[in-house]
PDB file of C-alpha atoms in Angstrom:
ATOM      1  CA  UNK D  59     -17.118  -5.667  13.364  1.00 55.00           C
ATOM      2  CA  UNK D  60     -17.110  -8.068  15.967  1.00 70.00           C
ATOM      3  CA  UNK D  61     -19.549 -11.080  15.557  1.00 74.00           C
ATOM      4  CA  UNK D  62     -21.948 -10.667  18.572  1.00 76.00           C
ATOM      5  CA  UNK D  63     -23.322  -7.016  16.987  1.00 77.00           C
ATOM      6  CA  UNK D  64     -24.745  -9.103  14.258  1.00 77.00           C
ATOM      7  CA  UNK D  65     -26.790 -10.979  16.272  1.00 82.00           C
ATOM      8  CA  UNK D  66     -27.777  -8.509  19.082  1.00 83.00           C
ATOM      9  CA  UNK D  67     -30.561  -6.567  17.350  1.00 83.00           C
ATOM     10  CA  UNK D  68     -31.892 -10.537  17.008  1.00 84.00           C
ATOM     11  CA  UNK D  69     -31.110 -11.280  20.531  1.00 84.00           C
ATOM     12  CA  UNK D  70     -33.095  -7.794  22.010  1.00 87.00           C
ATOM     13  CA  UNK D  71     -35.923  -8.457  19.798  1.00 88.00           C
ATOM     14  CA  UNK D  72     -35.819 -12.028  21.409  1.00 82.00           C
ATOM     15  CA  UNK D  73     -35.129 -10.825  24.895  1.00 86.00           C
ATOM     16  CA  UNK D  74     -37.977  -8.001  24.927  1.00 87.00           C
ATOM     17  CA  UNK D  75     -40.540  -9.833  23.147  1.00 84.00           C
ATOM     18  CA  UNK D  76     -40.055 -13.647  24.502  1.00 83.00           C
ATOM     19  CA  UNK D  77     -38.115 -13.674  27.522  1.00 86.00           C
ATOM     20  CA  UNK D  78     -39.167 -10.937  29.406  1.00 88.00           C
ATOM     21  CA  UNK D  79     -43.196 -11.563  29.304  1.00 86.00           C
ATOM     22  CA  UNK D  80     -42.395 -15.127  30.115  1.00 86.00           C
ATOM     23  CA  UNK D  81     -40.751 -14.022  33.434  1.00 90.00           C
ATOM     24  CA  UNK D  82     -43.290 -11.832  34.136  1.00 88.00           C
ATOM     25  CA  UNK D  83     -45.825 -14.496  33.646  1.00 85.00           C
ATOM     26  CA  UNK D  84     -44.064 -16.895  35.285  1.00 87.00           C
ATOM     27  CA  UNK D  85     -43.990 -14.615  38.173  1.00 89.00           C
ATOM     28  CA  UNK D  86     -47.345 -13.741  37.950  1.00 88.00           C
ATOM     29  CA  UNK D  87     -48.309 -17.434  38.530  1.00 86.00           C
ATOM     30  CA  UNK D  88     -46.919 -17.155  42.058  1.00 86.00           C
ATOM     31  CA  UNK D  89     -48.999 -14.662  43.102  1.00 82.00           C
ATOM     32  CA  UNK D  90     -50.594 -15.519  46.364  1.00 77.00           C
ATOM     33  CA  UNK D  91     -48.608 -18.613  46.432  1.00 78.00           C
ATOM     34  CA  UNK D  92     -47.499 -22.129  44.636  1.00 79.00           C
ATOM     35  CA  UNK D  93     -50.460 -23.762  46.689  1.00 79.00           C
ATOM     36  CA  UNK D  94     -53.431 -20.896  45.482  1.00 78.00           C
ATOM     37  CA  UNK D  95     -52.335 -21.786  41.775  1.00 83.00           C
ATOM     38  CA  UNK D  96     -50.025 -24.873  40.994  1.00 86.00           C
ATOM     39  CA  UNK D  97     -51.365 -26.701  44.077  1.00 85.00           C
ATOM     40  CA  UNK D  98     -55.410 -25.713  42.533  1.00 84.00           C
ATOM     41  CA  UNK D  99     -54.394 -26.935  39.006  1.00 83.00           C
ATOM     42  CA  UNK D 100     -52.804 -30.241  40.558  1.00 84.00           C
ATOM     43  CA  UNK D 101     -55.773 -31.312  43.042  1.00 85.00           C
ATOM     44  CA  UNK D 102     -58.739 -30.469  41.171  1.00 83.00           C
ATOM     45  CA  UNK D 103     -59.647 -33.561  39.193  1.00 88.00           C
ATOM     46  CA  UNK D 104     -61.520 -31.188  36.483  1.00 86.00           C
ATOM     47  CA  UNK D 105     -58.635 -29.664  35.906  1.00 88.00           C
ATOM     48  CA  UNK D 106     -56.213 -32.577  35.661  1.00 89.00           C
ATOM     49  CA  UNK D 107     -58.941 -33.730  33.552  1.00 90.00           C
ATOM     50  CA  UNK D 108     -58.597 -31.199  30.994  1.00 90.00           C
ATOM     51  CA  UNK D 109     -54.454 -31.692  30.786  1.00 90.00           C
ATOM     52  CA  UNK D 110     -55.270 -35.333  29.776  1.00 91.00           C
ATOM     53  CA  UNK D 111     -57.513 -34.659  27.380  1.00 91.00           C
ATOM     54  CA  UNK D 112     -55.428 -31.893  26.078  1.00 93.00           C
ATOM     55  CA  UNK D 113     -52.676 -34.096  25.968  1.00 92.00           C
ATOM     56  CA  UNK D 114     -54.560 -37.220  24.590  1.00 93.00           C
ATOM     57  CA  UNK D 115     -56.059 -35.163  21.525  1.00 94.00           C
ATOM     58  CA  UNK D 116     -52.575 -33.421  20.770  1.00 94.00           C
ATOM     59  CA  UNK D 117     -51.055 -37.368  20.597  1.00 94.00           C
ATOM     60  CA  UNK D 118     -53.762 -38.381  18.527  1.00 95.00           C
ATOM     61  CA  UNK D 119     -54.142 -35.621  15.747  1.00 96.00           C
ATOM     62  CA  UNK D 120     -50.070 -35.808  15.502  1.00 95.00           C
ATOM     63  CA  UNK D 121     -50.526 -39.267  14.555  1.00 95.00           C
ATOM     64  CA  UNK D 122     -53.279 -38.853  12.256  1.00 95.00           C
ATOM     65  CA  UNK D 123     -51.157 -36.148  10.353  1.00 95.00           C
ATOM     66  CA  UNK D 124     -48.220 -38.450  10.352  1.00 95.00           C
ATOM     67  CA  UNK D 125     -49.918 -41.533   8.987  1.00 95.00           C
ATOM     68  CA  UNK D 126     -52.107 -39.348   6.245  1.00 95.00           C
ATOM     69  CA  UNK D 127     -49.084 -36.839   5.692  1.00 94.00           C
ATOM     70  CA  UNK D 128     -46.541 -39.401   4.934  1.00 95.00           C
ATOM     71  CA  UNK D 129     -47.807 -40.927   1.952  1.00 94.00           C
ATOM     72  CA  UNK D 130     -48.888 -37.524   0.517  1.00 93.00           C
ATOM     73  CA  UNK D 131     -45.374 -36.052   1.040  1.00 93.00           C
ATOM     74  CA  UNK D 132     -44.293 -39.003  -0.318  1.00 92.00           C
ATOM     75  CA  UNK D 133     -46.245 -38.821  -3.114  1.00 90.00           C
ATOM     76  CA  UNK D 134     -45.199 -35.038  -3.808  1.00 90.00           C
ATOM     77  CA  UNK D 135     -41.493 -35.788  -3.652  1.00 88.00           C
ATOM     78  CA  UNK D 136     -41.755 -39.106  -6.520  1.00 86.00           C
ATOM     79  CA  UNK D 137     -44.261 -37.535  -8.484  1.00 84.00           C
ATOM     80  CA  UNK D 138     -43.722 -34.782 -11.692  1.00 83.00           C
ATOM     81  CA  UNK D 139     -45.821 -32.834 -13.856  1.00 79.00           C
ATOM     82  CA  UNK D 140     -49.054 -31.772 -13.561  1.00 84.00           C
ATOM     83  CA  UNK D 141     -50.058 -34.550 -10.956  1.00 85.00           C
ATOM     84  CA  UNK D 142     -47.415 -33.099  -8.459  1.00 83.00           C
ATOM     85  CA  UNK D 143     -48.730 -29.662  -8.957  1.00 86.00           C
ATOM     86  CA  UNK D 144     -51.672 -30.528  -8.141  1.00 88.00           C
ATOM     87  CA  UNK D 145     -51.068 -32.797  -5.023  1.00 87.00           C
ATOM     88  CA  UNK D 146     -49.165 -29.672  -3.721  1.00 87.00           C
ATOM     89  CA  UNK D 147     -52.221 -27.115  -4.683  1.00 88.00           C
ATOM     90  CA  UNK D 148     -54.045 -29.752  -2.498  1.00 86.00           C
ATOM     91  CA  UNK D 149     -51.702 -29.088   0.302  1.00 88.00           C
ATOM     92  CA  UNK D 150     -50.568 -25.225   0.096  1.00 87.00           C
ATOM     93  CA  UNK D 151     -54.456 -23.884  -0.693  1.00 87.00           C
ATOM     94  CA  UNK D 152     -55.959 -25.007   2.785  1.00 84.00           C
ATOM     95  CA  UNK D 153     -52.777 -23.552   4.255  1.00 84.00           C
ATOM     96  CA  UNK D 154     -53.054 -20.361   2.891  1.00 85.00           C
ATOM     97  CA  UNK D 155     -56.992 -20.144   3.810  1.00 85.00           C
ATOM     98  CA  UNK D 156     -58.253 -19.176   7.143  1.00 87.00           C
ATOM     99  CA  UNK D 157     -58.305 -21.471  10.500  1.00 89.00           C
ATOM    100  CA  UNK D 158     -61.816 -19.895  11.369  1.00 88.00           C
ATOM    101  CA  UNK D 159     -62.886 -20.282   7.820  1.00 89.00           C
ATOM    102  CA  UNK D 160     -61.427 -23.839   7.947  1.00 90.00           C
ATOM    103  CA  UNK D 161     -63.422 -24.758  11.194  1.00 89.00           C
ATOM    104  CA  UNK D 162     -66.465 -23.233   9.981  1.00 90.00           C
ATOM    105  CA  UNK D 163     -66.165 -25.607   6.916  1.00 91.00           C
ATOM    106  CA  UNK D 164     -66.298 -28.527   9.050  1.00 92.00           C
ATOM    107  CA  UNK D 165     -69.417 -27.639  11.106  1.00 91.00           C
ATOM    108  CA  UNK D 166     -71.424 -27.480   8.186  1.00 90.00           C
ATOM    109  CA  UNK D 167     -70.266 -30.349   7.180  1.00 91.00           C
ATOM    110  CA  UNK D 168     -70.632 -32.679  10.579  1.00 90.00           C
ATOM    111  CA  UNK D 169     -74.012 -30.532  11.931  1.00 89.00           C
ATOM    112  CA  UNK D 170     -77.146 -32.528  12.756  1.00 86.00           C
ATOM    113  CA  UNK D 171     -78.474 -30.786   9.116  1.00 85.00           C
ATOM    114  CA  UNK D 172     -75.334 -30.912   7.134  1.00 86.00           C
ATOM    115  CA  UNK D 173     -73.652 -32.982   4.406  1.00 89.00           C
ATOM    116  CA  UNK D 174     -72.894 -35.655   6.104  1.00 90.00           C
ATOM    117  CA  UNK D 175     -75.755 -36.213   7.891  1.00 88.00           C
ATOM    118  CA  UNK D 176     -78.041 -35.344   4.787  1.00 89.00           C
ATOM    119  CA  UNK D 177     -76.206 -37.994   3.077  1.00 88.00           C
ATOM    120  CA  UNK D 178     -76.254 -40.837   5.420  1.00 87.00           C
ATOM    121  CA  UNK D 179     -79.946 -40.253   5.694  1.00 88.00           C
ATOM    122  CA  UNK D 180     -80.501 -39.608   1.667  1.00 87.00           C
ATOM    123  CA  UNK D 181     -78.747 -43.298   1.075  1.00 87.00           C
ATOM    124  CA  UNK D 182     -80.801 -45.057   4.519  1.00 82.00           C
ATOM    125  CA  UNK D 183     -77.826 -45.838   6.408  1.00 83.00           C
ATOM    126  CA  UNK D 184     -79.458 -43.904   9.076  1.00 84.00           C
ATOM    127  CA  UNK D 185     -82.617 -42.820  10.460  1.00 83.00           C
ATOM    128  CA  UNK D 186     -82.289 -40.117  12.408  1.00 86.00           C
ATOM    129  CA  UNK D 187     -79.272 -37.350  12.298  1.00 86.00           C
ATOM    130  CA  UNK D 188     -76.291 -38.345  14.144  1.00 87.00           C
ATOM    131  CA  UNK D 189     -74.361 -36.333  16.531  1.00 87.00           C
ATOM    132  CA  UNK D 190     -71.023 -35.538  14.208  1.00 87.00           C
ATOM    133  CA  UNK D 191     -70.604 -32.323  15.837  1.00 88.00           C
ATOM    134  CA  UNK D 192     -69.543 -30.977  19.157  1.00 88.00           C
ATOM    135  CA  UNK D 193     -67.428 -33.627  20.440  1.00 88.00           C
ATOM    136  CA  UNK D 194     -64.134 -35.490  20.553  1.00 89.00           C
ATOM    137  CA  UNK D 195     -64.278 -37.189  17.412  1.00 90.00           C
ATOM    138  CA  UNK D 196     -64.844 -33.958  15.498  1.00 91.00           C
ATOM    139  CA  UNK D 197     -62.031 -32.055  17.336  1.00 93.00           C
ATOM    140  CA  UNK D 198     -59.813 -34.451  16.148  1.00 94.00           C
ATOM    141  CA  UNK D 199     -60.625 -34.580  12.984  1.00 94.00           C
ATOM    142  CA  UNK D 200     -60.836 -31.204  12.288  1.00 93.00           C
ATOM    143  CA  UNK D 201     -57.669 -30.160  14.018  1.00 94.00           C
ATOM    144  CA  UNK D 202     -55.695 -32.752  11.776  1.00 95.00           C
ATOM    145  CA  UNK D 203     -57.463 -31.268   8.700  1.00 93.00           C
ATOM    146  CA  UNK D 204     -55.715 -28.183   9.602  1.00 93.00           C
ATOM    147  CA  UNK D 205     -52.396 -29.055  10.697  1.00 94.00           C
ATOM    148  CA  UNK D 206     -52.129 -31.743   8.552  1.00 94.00           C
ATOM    149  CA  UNK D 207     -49.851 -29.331   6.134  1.00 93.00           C
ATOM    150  CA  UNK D 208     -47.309 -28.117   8.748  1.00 93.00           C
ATOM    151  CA  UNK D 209     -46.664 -32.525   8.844  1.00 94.00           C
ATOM    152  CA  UNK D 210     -46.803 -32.849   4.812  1.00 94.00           C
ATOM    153  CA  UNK D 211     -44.563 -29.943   4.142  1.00 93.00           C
ATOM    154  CA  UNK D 212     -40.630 -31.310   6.458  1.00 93.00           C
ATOM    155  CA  UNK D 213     -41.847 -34.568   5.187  1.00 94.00           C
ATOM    156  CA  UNK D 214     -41.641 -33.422   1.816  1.00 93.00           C
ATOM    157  CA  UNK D 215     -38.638 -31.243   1.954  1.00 91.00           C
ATOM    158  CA  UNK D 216     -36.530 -34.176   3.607  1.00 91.00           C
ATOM    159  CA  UNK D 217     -37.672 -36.803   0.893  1.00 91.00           C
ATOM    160  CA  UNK D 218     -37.212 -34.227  -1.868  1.00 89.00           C
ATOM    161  CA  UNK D 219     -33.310 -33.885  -0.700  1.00 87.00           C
ATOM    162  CA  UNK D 220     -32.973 -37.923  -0.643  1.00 85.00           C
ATOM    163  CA  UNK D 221     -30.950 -39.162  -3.648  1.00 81.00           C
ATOM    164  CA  UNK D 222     -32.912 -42.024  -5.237  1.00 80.00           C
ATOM    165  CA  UNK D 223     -29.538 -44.002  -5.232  1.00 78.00           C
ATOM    166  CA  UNK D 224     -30.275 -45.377  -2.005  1.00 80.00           C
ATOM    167  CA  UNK D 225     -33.141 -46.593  -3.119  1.00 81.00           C
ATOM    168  CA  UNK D 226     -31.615 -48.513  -6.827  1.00 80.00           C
ATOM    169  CA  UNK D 227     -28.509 -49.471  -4.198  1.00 84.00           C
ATOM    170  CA  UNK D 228     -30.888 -51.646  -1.817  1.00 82.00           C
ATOM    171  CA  UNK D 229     -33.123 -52.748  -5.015  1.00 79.00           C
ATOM    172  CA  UNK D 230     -30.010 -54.039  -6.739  1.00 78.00           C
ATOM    173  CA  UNK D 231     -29.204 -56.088  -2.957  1.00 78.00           C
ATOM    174  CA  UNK D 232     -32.190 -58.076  -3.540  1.00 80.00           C
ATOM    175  CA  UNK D 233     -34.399 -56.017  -1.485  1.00 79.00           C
ATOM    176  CA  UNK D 234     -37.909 -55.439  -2.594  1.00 81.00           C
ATOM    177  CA  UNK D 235     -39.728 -51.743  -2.806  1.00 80.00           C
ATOM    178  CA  UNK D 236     -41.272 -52.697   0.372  1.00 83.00           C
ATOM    179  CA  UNK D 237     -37.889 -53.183   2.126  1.00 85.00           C
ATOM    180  CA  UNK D 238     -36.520 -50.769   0.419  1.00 84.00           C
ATOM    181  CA  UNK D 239     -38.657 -48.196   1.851  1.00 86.00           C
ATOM    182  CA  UNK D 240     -38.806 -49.977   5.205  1.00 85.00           C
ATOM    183  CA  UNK D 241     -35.351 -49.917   5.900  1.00 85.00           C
ATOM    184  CA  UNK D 242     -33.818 -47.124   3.558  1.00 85.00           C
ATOM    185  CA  UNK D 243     -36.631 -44.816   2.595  1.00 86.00           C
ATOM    186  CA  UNK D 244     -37.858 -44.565   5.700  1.00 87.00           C
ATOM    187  CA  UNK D 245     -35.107 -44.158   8.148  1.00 85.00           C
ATOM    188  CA  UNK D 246     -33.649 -41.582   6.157  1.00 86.00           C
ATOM    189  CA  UNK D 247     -36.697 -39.485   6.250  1.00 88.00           C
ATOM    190  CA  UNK D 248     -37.019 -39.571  10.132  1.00 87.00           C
ATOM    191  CA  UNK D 249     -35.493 -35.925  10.463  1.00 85.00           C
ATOM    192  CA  UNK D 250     -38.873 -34.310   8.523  1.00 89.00           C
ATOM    193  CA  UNK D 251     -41.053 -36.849  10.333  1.00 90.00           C
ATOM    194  CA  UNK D 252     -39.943 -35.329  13.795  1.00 88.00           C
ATOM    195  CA  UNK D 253     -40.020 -31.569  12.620  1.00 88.00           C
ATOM    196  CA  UNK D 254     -43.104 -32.293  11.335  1.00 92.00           C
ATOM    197  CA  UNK D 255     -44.672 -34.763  14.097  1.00 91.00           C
ATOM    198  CA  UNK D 256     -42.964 -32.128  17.018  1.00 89.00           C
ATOM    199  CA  UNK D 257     -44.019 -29.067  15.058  1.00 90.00           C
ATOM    200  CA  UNK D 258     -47.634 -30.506  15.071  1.00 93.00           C
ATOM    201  CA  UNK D 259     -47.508 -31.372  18.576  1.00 92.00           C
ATOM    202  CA  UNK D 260     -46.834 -28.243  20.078  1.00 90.00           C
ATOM    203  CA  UNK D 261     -50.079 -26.557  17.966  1.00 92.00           C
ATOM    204  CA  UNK D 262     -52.545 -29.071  18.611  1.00 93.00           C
ATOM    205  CA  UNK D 263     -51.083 -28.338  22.336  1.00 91.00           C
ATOM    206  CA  UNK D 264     -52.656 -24.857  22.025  1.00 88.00           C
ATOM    207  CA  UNK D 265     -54.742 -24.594  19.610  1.00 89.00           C
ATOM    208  CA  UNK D 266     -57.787 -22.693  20.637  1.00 89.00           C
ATOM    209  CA  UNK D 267     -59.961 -21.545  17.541  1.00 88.00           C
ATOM    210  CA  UNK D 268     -60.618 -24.866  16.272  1.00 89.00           C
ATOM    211  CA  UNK D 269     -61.777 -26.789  19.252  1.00 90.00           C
ATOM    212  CA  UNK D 270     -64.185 -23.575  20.668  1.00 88.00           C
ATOM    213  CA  UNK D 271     -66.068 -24.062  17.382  1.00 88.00           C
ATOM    214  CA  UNK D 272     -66.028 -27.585  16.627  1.00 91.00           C
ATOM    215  CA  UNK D 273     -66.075 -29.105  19.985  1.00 86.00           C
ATOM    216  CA  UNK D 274     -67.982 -27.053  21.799  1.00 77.00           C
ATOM    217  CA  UNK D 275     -68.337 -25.950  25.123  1.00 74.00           C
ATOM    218  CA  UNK D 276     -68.104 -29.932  26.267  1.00 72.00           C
ATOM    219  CA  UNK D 277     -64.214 -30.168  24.314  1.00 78.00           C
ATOM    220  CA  UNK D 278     -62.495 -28.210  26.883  1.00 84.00           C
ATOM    221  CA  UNK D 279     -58.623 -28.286  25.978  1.00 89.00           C
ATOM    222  CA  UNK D 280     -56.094 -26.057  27.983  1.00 90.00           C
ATOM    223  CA  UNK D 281     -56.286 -23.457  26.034  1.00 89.00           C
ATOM    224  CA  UNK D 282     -59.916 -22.943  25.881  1.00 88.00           C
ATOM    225  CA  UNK D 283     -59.509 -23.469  29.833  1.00 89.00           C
ATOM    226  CA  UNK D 284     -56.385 -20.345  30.128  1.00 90.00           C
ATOM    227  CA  UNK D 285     -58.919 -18.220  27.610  1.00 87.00           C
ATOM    228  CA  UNK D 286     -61.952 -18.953  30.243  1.00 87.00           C
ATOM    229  CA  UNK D 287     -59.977 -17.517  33.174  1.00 88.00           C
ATOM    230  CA  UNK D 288     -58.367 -14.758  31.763  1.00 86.00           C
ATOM    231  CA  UNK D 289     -61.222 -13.578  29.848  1.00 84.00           C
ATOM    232  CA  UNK D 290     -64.505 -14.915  32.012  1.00 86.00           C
ATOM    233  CA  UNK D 291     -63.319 -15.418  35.483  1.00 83.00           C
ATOM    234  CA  UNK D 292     -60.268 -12.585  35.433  1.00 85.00           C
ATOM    235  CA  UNK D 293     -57.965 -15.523  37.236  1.00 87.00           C
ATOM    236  CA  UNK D 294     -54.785 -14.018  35.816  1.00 88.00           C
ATOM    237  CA  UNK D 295     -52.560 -15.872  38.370  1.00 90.00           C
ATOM    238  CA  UNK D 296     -54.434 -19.189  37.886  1.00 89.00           C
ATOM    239  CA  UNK D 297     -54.283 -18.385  34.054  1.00 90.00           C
ATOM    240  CA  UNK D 298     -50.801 -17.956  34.334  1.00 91.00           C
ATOM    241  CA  UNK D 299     -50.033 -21.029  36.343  1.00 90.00           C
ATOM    242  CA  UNK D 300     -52.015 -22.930  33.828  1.00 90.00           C
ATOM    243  CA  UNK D 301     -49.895 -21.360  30.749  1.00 90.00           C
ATOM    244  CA  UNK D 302     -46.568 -22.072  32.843  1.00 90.00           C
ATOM    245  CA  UNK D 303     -47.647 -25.960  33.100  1.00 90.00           C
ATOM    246  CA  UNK D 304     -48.543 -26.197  29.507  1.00 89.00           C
ATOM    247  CA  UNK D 305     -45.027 -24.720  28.191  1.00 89.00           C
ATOM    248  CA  UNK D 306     -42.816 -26.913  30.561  1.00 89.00           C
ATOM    249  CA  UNK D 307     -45.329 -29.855  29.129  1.00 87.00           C
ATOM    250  CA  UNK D 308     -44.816 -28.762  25.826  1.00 86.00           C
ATOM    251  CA  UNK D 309     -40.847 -28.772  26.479  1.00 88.00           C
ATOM    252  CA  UNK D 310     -40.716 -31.736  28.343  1.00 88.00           C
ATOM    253  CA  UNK D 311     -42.537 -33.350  25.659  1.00 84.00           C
ATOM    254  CA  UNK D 312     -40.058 -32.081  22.540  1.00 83.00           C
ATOM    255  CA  UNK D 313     -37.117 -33.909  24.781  1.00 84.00           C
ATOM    256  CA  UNK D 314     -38.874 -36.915  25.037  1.00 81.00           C
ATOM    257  CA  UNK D 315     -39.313 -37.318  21.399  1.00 76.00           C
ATOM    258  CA  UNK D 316     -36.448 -36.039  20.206  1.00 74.00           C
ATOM    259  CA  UNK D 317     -34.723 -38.566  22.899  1.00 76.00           C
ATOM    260  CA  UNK D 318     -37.113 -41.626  21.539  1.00 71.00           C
ATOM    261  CA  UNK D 319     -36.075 -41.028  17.913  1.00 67.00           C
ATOM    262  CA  UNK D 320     -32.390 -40.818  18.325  1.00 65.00           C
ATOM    263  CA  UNK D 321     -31.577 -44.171  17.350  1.00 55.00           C
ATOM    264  CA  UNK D 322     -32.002 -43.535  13.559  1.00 53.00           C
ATOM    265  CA  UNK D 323     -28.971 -42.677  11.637  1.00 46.00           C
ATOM    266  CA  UNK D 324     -31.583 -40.081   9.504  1.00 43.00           C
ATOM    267  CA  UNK D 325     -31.822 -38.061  12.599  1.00 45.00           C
ATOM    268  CA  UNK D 326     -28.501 -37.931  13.964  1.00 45.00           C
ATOM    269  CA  UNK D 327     -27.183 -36.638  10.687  1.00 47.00           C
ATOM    270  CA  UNK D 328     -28.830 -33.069  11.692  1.00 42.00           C
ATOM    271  CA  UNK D 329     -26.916 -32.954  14.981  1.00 40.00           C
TER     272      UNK D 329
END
């Protein structure tokens, strides 16, 4: 049987269900012209607006997850026993619970009446309640709470694979743990931290639930912008030229890191 019929059934499903509504949208993004939709998006300053900010939270929450979701991965690949189970229950519980139920979690937590708020006024560090909820600050936070998994989890598996004789090789140089990691640890483990940092990216690009609830109706990101006109205003062409911009974004983007991070011997071992 010749190779290709393995792989069509794969490539139709691909073809019908990927490539062909992309066209179409794509397509549907010219309608009445570049200048009714691409040139709207690109001269409206509320709109350019909202790809910055978009783009500017996206950066941010992938480096959260990275800085908190190295050290736990970290942590899960050196530790054993019943410590390491329970890191990991730490990590895989929140990932198997709901992103609404998630979100929901965090405005009771940051509302003007919630935990937070009860507590900072319970202990006098403030008067009054402070406004936790319904802006940038809380969008960030809670979108790293929630992706911060999809970061732990090719951080983990690439550290679990490293042989700890790396590790004893430098130690017995003369180099200290810090070193160690800095210069052995570390640059070995760069293929997970780009899954994981790209993989992140490309969410927090359009996510949609989490910023609606948390961030309000003053947190407009581009997805919460392509929901608006498809659903609101019925500006499927506009709607479409916005979703075209944020995939060649999200592309361009995936390039650039994978481009930036190319100098590591770690990640050119998965070429």
């Amino acid at each position: 049987m010749p190779s290709w019929l393995l792989i069509a059934p794969l490539v139709a499903i691909f073809a019908i269900g990927f490539l062909y509504p992309l066209i179409k949208l794509m397509a549907l993004s010219f309608t009445g012209g570049p200048s009714a939709t691409y040139g709207r998006l690109f001269t409206d300053p509320l709109y350019l607006a909202v790809l910055a900010n978009t783009v500017g939270i996206a950066f941010a929450v992938t480096l959260g997850c990275v800085l908190l979701g190295y050290p736990v991965a970290l942590a899960m690949a050196r530790l054993k026993g019943r410590l390491a189970l329970a890191i990991a229950a730490c990590v895989f519980i929140p990932l198997w619970t709901s992103v609404l139920i998630r979100s929901y979690a965090w405005i009771v937590l940051l509302q003007r009446r919630g935990v937070v708020n009860s507590f900072l006024m319970e202990t006098g560090l403030t008067d009054e309640p402070l406004k936790l909820l319904y802006t940038q600050g809380a969008v960030v936070l809670a979108m790293t709470h929630v992706l911060l998994p999809f970061v732990i989890l090719p951080i983990f598996s690439t550290l679990k694979l490293l042989s700890d004789d790396y590790t004893r090789a430098a130690r017995n140089l003369g180099a200290g743990p810090a070193k160690a990691f800095l210069f052995v640890t570390l640059p070995l483990s760069l293929p997970g931290v780009f899954a994981g940092a790209t993989m992140c990216f490309v969410l927090a690009l359009g996510f949609y639930i989490t910023p609606s609830l948390v961030g309000g109706p003053g947190s407009m990101l581009m997805a919460n912008l392509i929901g608006q006109q498809t659903t609101v205003l019925l500006d499927w062409p506009f709607a479409a030229a916005l979703s075209t911009v944020l995939l060649v974004m999200t592309i361009v983007f995936i390039i650039v890191f994978r481009k930036t991070l190319s100098f590591s011997k770690g990640l050119n071992s998965v070429h």
